[in-house]
Amino acid sequence: DGGITQSPKYLFRKEGQNVTLSCEQNLNHDAMYWYRQDPGQGLRLIYYSQIVNDFQKGDIAEGYSVSREKKESFPLTVTSAQKNPTAFYLCASSTGQGNYNEQFFGPGTRLTVL
Amino acid sequence: AQRVTQPEKLLSVFKGAPVELKCNYSYSGSPELFWYVQYSRQRLQLLLRHISRESIKGFTADLNKGETSFHLKKPFAQEEDSAMYYCALKAGTASKLTFGTGTRLQVTL
């Protein structure tokens, strides 16, 4: 089951620490996305990147940072400035072009702040 | 800014009954609408998109621009349809999606 991988599956962090979530894809997709999934709030876009070396803020970017140095990789750093980081994080990728722009999702990382 | 509304958090139906999951959107331009589904212990995946006008697993959805709706329908619910359903909107040329809050469909015997 390749495509998009996220690691780790579970992550625990102490308050005040930064933590980086990994997202890798082998679909040769140009666009990649990070979402946060909370009960009752659906998926909210944190950051997205439509091409290597470029990314844009989503709806809830505060307290997060990303980089896109390689086409295959789009790591997300949850910084200590994020007030409520405990959540389920989903990464996705797509071709980024045309009308048939299906997003493919990874299995997710559950982050818990202790 | 665009917005997607799914008014029901939970929809419980009996097996064989019709299903309608509601989705309304607000967007000033011409949107592209999608339904994504997440089955238990599986990844979120695309179910169908309005532009394809297709029926997937017996589900259909018609874009009604007058009512700004994209409701998901199935005439006869099956147990395997139990899942979390998300409506999503793509606005303009950007590839990002705006998701609704999701509706959990529970099909019981």
Short mmCIF file of C-alpha atoms in Angstrom, two decimals:
data_model
loop_
_atom_site.label_atom_id
_atom_site.label_comp_id
_atom_site.label_asym_id
_atom_site.label_seq_id
_atom_site.Cartn_x
_atom_site.Cartn_y
_atom_site.Cartn_z
CA ASP A 1 0.00 0.00 0.00
CA GLY A 2 2.40 2.73 -1.20
CA GLY A 3 1.39 6.09 -2.46
CA ILE A 4 1.54 8.34 0.56
CA THR A 5 3.19 7.44 3.82
CA GLN A 6 3.11 9.30 7.10
CA SER A 7 5.28 8.67 10.11
CA PRO A 8 5.06 8.10 12.93
CA LYS A 9 1.56 6.72 13.42
CA TYR A 10 1.45 7.97 17.02
CA LEU A 11 3.48 10.80 18.47
CA PHE A 12 3.69 12.14 21.99
CA ARG A 13 5.12 15.50 22.81
CA LYS A 14 5.72 17.46 25.96
CA GLU A 15 4.44 21.00 26.13
CA GLY A 16 6.96 23.51 24.84
CA GLN A 17 8.58 21.11 22.39
CA ASN A 18 8.56 21.33 18.62
CA VAL A 19 7.80 18.15 16.71
CA THR A 20 8.03 17.25 13.02
CA LEU A 21 5.59 14.99 11.20
CA SER A 22 6.80 13.23 8.08
CA CYS A 23 4.89 12.91 4.80
CA GLU A 24 6.33 11.19 1.72
CA GLN A 25 4.71 10.34 -1.62
CA ASN A 26 5.87 8.31 -4.60
CA LEU A 27 3.01 9.30 -6.91
CA ASN A 28 5.02 12.01 -8.68
CA HIS A 29 2.42 14.53 -7.56
CA ASP A 30 3.22 18.22 -7.68
CA ALA A 31 0.81 19.32 -4.95
CA MET A 32 0.84 18.30 -1.29
CA TYR A 33 -1.36 19.29 1.65
CA TRP A 34 -1.57 19.11 5.42
CA TYR A 35 -4.91 18.91 7.22
CA ARG A 36 -5.90 18.72 10.82
CA GLN A 37 -8.87 16.52 11.71
CA ASP A 38 -10.73 17.17 14.95
CA PRO A 39 -14.04 15.59 16.03
CA GLY A 40 -16.96 17.68 14.85
CA GLN A 41 -14.77 20.05 12.87
CA GLY A 42 -13.94 18.01 9.81
CA LEU A 43 -10.69 18.61 7.95
CA ARG A 44 -9.06 22.00 8.15
CA LEU A 45 -6.23 22.98 5.85
CA ILE A 46 -2.98 23.94 7.56
CA TYR A 47 -0.55 24.43 4.66
CA TYR A 48 -0.35 23.40 1.05
CA SER A 49 2.30 23.35 -1.63
CA GLN A 50 1.55 23.35 -5.35
CA ILE A 51 5.15 22.98 -6.43
CA VAL A 52 8.61 22.33 -4.99
CA ASN A 53 10.13 25.23 -3.03
CA ASP A 54 6.78 26.97 -2.71
CA PHE A 55 3.97 26.71 -0.16
CA GLN A 56 0.99 28.72 1.07
CA LYS A 57 -0.82 29.06 4.36
CA GLY A 58 -4.16 27.38 4.73
CA ASP A 59 -6.94 28.29 7.10
CA ILE A 60 -5.19 27.43 10.36
CA ALA A 61 -1.45 27.93 9.76
CA GLU A 62 -0.62 29.65 13.05
CA GLY A 63 1.79 27.60 15.14
CA TYR A 64 2.82 25.38 12.23
CA SER A 65 5.61 25.48 9.67
CA VAL A 66 6.44 23.46 6.56
CA SER A 67 9.13 23.02 3.94
CA ARG A 68 9.05 21.61 0.42
CA GLU A 69 12.64 21.01 -0.63
CA LYS A 70 11.85 17.81 -2.53
CA LYS A 71 8.86 16.86 -4.64
CA GLU A 72 8.37 13.68 -2.63
CA SER A 73 8.43 15.19 0.84
CA PHE A 74 6.37 17.77 2.74
CA PRO A 75 7.21 17.69 6.48
CA LEU A 76 5.07 19.58 8.99
CA THR A 77 6.53 21.06 12.16
CA VAL A 78 4.17 21.67 15.05
CA THR A 79 5.78 24.39 17.10
CA SER A 80 5.35 25.29 20.74
CA ALA A 81 3.33 28.29 19.56
CA GLN A 82 0.45 26.03 18.54
CA LYS A 83 -1.97 26.37 21.44
CA ASN A 84 -3.93 23.16 20.97
CA PRO A 85 -1.79 20.71 19.01
CA THR A 86 -3.37 17.44 20.12
CA ALA A 87 -5.14 16.20 16.97
CA PHE A 88 -5.09 13.79 14.05
CA TYR A 89 -2.98 15.09 11.16
CA LEU A 90 -3.56 14.04 7.56
CA CYS A 91 -1.27 14.57 4.61
CA ALA A 92 -2.51 14.41 1.02
CA SER A 93 -1.17 14.86 -2.48
CA SER A 94 -2.60 15.49 -5.94
CA THR A 95 -1.46 16.26 -9.44
CA GLY A 96 -2.49 19.83 -8.72
CA GLN A 97 -3.72 20.38 -12.22
CA GLY A 98 -6.91 20.16 -14.20
CA ASN A 99 -10.41 19.37 -13.12
CA TYR A 100 -9.77 15.78 -12.08
CA ASN A 101 -7.70 16.85 -9.13
CA GLU A 102 -8.28 13.94 -6.79
CA GLN A 103 -6.44 14.18 -3.49
CA PHE A 104 -4.88 10.99 -2.16
CA PHE A 105 -4.55 10.75 1.60
CA GLY A 106 -2.02 9.19 3.92
CA PRO A 107 -2.92 7.09 6.97
CA GLY A 108 -2.47 9.97 9.38
CA THR A 109 -0.44 10.77 12.50
CA ARG A 110 -2.09 11.13 15.89
CA LEU A 111 -0.26 13.73 17.97
CA THR A 112 -0.82 13.92 21.70
CA VAL A 113 0.64 16.65 23.86
CA LEU A 114 1.29 15.51 27.40
CA ALA B 1 -14.34 32.98 1.12
CA GLN B 2 -15.87 29.64 0.28
CA ARG B 3 -17.68 27.49 2.80
CA VAL B 4 -19.13 23.96 2.91
CA THR B 5 -21.92 23.04 5.31
CA GLN B 6 -22.99 19.54 6.27
CA PRO B 7 -25.85 20.04 8.73
CA GLU B 8 -26.04 16.50 10.08
CA LYS B 9 -23.31 15.07 12.29
CA LEU B 10 -24.96 11.66 12.36
CA LEU B 11 -27.46 10.01 10.04
CA SER B 12 -28.84 6.66 11.08
CA VAL B 13 -30.89 4.61 8.61
CA PHE B 14 -32.09 1.04 8.30
CA LYS B 15 -30.66 -1.31 5.72
CA GLY B 16 -32.59 -0.97 2.49
CA ALA B 17 -33.83 2.53 3.27
CA PRO B 18 -32.95 5.52 1.07
CA VAL B 19 -30.05 7.72 2.09
CA GLU B 20 -29.52 11.43 1.56
CA LEU B 21 -26.48 13.19 2.99
CA LYS B 22 -26.86 16.93 2.73
CA CYS B 23 -24.19 19.35 1.55
CA ASN B 24 -24.59 23.06 0.92
CA TYR B 25 -21.88 25.43 -0.20
CA SER B 26 -21.22 29.12 -0.55
CA TYR B 27 -18.94 30.36 -3.28
CA SER B 28 -19.33 33.23 -5.68
CA GLY B 29 -17.72 31.49 -8.63
CA SER B 30 -18.24 28.17 -10.38
CA PRO B 31 -17.28 25.42 -7.94
CA GLU B 32 -16.10 21.87 -8.30
CA LEU B 33 -17.68 19.59 -5.70
CA PHE B 34 -16.53 16.26 -4.35
CA TRP B 35 -17.62 13.63 -1.87
CA TYR B 36 -14.90 11.86 0.13
CA VAL B 37 -15.51 8.84 2.36
CA GLN B 38 -13.61 7.34 5.28
CA TYR B 39 -14.47 3.77 6.19
CA SER B 40 -13.46 2.40 9.58
CA ARG B 41 -9.69 1.86 9.78
CA GLN B 42 -9.20 3.02 6.18
CA ARG B 43 -7.83 6.14 4.59
CA LEU B 44 -9.95 9.01 3.43
CA GLN B 45 -10.69 8.47 -0.25
CA LEU B 46 -12.58 10.07 -3.10
CA LEU B 47 -16.09 8.71 -3.61
CA LEU B 48 -17.29 10.85 -6.49
CA ARG B 49 -17.02 14.26 -8.11
CA HIS B 50 -19.77 16.30 -9.72
CA ILE B 51 -17.91 16.88 -12.94
CA SER B 52 -17.89 13.16 -13.75
CA ARG B 53 -21.63 12.69 -13.23
CA GLU B 54 -20.95 9.13 -12.19
CA SER B 55 -22.54 6.62 -9.83
CA ILE B 56 -20.12 4.96 -7.43
CA LYS B 57 -21.23 2.11 -5.14
CA GLY B 58 -24.80 3.13 -5.94
CA PHE B 59 -24.26 6.71 -4.76
CA THR B 60 -25.04 9.75 -6.92
CA ALA B 61 -24.83 13.47 -6.32
CA ASP B 62 -26.16 16.29 -8.45
CA LEU B 63 -24.86 19.81 -8.30
CA ASN B 64 -27.77 22.23 -7.88
CA LYS B 65 -26.40 25.70 -8.45
CA GLY B 66 -29.74 27.37 -7.71
CA GLU B 67 -29.89 25.83 -4.24
CA THR B 68 -26.06 25.72 -3.90
CA SER B 69 -26.31 22.08 -2.89
CA PHE B 70 -24.55 18.81 -3.68
CA HIS B 71 -26.48 16.20 -1.74
CA LEU B 72 -25.31 12.56 -1.80
CA LYS B 73 -28.01 9.99 -2.42
CA LYS B 74 -28.43 6.24 -2.53
CA PRO B 75 -31.78 4.49 -3.01
CA PHE B 76 -31.08 1.48 -0.80
CA ALA B 77 -28.55 1.65 2.04
CA GLN B 78 -26.22 -1.27 2.73
CA GLU B 79 -24.35 -2.09 5.93
CA GLU B 80 -21.02 -1.50 4.19
CA ASP B 81 -22.04 2.09 3.52
CA SER B 82 -21.49 2.91 7.20
CA ALA B 83 -18.69 5.47 7.21
CA MET B 84 -17.79 9.13 7.60
CA TYR B 85 -18.68 11.24 4.56
CA TYR B 86 -17.15 14.60 3.74
CA CYS B 87 -18.30 17.07 1.13
CA ALA B 88 -15.53 19.20 -0.37
CA LEU B 89 -15.28 22.20 -2.66
CA LYS B 90 -12.51 23.32 -4.99
CA ALA B 91 -12.65 27.01 -5.76
CA GLY B 92 -10.93 28.62 -8.70
CA THR B 93 -7.60 27.48 -10.07
CA ALA B 94 -5.97 26.62 -6.74
CA SER B 95 -5.81 22.90 -6.08
CA LYS B 96 -6.77 23.08 -2.41
CA LEU B 97 -10.10 21.82 -1.09
CA THR B 98 -12.45 23.19 1.54
CA PHE B 99 -14.11 20.40 3.49
CA GLY B 100 -17.34 20.28 5.42
CA THR B 101 -17.49 18.99 8.98
CA GLY B 102 -18.58 15.54 7.86
CA THR B 103 -21.60 13.29 8.42
CA ARG B 104 -21.36 9.87 9.98
CA LEU B 105 -23.70 7.43 8.24
CA GLN B 106 -24.80 4.50 10.33
CA VAL B 107 -26.71 1.72 8.56
CA THR B 108 -28.44 -0.69 10.92
CA LEU B 109 -30.30 -3.94 10.38
#
